[in-house]
Coordinates of C-alpha atoms in Angstrom, one line a residue:
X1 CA -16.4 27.9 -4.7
X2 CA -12.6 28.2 -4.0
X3 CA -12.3 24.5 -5.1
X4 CA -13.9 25.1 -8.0
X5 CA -11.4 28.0 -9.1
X6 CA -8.8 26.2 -7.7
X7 CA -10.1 23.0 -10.1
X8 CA -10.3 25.2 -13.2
X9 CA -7.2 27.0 -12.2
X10 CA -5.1 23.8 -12.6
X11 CA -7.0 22.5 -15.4
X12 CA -7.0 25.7 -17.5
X13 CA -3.2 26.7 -16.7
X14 CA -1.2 23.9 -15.8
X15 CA -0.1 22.5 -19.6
X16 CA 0.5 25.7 -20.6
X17 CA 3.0 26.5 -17.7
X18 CA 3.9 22.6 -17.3
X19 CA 5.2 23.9 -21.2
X20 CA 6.8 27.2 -20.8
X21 CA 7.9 27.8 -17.2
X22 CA 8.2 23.7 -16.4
X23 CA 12.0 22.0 -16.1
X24 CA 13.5 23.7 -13.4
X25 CA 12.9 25.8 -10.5
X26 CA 11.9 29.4 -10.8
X27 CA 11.8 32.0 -8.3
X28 CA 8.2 33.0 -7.0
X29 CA 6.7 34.9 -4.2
X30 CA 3.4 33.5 -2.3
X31 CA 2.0 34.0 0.6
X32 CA 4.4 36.6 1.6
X33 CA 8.0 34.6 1.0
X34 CA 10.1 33.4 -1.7
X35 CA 10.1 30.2 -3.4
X36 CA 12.0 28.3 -6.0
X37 CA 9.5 26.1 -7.6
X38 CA 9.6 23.8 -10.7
X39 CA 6.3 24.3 -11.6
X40 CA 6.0 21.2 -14.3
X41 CA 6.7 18.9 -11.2
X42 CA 2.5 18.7 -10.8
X43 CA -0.4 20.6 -10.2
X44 CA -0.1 21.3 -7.1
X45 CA 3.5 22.9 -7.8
X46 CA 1.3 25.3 -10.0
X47 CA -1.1 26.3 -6.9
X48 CA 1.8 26.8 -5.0
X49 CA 3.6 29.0 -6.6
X50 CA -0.1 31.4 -7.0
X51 CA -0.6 31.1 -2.8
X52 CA -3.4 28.8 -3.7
X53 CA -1.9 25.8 -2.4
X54 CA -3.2 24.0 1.2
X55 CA -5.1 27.4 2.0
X56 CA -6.7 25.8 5.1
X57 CA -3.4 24.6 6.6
X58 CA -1.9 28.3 5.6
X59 CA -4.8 29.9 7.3
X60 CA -4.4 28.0 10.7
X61 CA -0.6 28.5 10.9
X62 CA -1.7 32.7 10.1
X63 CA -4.3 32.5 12.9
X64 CA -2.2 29.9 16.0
X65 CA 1.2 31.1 15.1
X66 CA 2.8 34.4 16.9
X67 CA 5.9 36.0 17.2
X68 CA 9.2 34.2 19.1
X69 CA 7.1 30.7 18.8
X70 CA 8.8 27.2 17.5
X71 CA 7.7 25.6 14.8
X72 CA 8.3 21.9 13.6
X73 CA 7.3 21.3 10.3
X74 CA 7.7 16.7 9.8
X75 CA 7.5 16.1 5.9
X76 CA 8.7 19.5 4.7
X77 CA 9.4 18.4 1.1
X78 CA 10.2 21.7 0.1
X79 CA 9.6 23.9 2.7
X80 CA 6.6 25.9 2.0
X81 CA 5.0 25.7 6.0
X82 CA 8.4 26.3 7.4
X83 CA 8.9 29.3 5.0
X84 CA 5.6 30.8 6.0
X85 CA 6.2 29.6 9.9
X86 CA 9.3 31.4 10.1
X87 CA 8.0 34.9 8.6
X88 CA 5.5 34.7 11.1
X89 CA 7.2 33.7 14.3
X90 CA 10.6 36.4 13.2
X91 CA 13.9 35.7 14.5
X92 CA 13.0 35.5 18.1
X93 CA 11.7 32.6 17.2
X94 CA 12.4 29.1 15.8
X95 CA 11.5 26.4 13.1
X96 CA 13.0 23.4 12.6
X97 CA 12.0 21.3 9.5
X98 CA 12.3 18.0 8.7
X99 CA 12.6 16.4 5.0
X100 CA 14.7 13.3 4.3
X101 CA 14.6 13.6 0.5
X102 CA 18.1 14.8 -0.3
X103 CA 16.7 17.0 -3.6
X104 CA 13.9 18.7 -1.2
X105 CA 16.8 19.1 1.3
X106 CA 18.1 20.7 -1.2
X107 CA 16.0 23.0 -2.4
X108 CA 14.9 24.1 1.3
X109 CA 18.3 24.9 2.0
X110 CA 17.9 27.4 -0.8
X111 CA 14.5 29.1 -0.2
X112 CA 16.0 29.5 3.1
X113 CA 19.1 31.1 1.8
X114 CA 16.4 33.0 -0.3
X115 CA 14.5 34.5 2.3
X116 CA 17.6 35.2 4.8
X117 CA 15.6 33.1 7.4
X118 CA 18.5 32.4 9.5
X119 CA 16.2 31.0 12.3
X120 CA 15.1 27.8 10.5
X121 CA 17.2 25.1 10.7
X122 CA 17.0 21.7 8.1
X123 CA 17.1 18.4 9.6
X124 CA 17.5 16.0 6.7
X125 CA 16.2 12.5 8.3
X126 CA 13.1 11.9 8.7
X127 CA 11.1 11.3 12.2
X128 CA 9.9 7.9 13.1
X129 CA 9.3 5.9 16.0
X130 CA 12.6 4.9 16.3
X131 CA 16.4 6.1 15.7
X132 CA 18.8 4.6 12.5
X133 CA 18.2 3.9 9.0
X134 CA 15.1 3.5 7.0
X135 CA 14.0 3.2 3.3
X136 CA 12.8 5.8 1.5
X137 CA 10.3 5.1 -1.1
X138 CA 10.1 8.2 -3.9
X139 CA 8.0 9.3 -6.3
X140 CA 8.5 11.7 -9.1
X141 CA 6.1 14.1 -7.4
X142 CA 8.2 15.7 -4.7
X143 CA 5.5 15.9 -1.9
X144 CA 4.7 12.2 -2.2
X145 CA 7.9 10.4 -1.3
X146 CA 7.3 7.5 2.0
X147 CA 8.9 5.3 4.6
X148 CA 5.9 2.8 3.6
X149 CA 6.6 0.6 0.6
X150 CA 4.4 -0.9 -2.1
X151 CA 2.5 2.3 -2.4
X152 CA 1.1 3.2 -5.8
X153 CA 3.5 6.1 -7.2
X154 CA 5.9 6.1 -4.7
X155 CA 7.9 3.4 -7.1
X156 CA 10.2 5.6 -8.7
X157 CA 13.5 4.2 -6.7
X158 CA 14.7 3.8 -2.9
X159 CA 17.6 5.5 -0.8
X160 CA 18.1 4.8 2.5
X161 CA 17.7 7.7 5.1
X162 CA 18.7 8.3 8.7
X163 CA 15.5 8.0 10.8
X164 CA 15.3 9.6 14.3
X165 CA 12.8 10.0 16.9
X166 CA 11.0 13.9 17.6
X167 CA 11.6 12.9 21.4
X168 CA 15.8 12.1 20.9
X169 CA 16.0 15.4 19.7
X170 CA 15.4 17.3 23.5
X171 CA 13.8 20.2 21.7
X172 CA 13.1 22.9 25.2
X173 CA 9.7 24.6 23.4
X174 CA 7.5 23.8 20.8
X175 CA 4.5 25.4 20.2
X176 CA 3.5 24.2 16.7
X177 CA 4.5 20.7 15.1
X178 CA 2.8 19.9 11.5
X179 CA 3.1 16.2 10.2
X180 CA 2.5 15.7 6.7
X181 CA 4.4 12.3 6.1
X182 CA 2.1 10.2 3.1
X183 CA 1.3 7.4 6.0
X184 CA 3.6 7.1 8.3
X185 CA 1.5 9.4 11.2
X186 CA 1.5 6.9 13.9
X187 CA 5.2 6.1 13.8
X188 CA 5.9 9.7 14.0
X189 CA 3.4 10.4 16.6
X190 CA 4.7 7.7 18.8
X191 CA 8.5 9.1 18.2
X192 CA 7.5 12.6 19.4
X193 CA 5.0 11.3 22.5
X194 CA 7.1 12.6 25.4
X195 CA 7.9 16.2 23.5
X196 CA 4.0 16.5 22.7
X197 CA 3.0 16.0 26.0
X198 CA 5.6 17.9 27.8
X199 CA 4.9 21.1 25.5
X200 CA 1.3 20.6 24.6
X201 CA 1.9 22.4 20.8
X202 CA -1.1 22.5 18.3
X203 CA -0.7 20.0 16.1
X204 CA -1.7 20.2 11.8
X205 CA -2.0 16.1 11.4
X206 CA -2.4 15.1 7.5
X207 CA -3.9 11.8 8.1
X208 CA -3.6 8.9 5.0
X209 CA -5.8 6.1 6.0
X210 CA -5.8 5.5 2.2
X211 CA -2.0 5.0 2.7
X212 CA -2.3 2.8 5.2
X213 CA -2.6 5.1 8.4
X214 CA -4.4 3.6 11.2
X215 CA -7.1 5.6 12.0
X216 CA -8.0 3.7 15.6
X217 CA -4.2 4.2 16.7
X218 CA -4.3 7.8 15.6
X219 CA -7.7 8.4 17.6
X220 CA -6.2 6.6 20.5
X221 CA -2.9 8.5 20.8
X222 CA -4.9 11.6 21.0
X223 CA -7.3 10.5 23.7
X224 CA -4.2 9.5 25.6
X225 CA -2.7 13.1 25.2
X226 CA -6.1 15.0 26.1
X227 CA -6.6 16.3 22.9
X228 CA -9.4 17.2 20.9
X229 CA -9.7 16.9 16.8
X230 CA -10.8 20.0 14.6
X231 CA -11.3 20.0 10.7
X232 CA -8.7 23.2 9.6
X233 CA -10.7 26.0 8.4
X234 CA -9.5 29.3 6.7
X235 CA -11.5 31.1 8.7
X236 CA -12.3 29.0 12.5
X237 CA -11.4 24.9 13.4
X238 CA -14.6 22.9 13.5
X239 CA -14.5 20.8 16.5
X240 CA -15.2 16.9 15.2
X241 CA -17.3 15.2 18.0
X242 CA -16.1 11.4 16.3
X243 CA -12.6 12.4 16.1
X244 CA -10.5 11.6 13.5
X245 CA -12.1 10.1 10.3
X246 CA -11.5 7.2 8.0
X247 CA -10.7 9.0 5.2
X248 CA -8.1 11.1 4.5
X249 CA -8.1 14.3 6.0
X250 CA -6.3 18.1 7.0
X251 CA -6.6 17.8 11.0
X252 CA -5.9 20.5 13.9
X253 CA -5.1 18.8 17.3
X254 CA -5.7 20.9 19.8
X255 CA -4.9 20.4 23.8
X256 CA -7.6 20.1 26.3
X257 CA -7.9 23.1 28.7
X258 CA -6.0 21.5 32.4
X259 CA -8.4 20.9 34.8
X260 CA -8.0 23.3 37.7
X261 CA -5.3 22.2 39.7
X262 CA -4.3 19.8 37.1
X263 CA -0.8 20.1 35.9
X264 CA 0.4 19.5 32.4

């Protein structure tokens, strides 16, 4: 049913905001922060700025997340998971997000600024499996931009980026990490293997096998780690027996319980 509304939302209201509030970013509040949001950028800038947008993914960062935890948000575009991240884990805590698009850069810098979140910090580069330079494919959506060329709408032009490994880094805690990178999951993964199994975080895994993702290296990376794959929820995680599916997907990983006398 919420699709549905969600469907009809879009439909009924986008033109007529895409017309009137569309062209640059406006100030709104969802989902308890503030946002500047161009709402003619797409649909889903609509849903975002009415706290509709990626309700499952919100809902498992509300219910996993608590005070004084750190929070890496990979693919931040423009920062709506780190903006709700850091409301929830306050000051004593940390979130570090990561967005290599110098316009989203941009405007996370300011929602930041916005909110008076002093305890996020922006990393523009994006994570990989490796550290240096990479292209950047974008697209004139802002969520959609990749470091996998020849995808359709991600043609609008290329920069070059600095690209770094999650595991260079030497972050001392995390207990959250979402990855949301339009096909790139396994590089990023394999950048951030040492940090994921030294902390053991839950990770929120958007997985793109129509982009190209490799669903068998995915599945196999979290085998290797000891952990088991959930559907997100808004309300409880839904353990998948088969693991990660070939189509695309909004994913919890979640670490295996340590055997007794087994140490992480």
């Amino acid at each position: 049913m919420l699709s549905i509304l969600k469907g009809w939302t879009v439909a009924a209201l986008y033109p007529l905001a895409r017309a009137l509030l569309g062209g640059r970013p406006r100030r709104f509040r969802a989902n308890g922060v503030w946002m500047r949001i161009d709402v003619g950028n797409a649909p889903m800038s609509l849903l975002r700025a009415l706290g509709l947008y990626e309700l499952r993914k919100t809902a498992e960062i509300e219910r996993r997340l608590s005070t004084g935890d750190v929070f890496v948000d990979i693919g931040s575009s423009e920062g709506d998971f780190a903006l709700i991240a850091a409301r929830i884990v306050g000051p004593g805590g940390a979130v570090h997000a990561f967005e290599p698009e110098p316009g989203n850069v941009e405007i996370i810098r300011d929602n930041v600024a916005l909110n008076r979140f002093d305890w996020i910090t922006v990393h523009a580069v994006a994570l990989s499996d490796r550290d240096g330079e990479a292209d950047l494919f974008r697209s004139d959506v802002t969520g959609w931009h990749s470091l996998l060329g020849g995808l359709e709408h991600r043609d609008r032009d290329v920069v070059r980026v600095p690209v770094a490994r999650l595991d260079s880094l030497g972050l001392d805690r995390i207990d959250m990490i979402k990855i949301d990178v339009e096909g790139a999951e396994v590089a990023v993964l394999e950048g951030a293997r040492d940090s994921i199994a030294r902390h053991r975080p839950v990770i929120l895994l958007d997985t793109h096998p129509s982009l190209g993702a490799d669903v068998a290296a995915l599945q196999a990376f979290a085998d290797s780690l000891g952990y088991d794959v959930f559907d997100s929820d808004r309300h409880a995680s839904r353990l998948r027996p088969d693991g990660i599916p070939d189509e695309d997907a909004d994913l919890v990983l979640v670490p295996r319980p340590a055997a007794p006398g087994e140490t992480s």
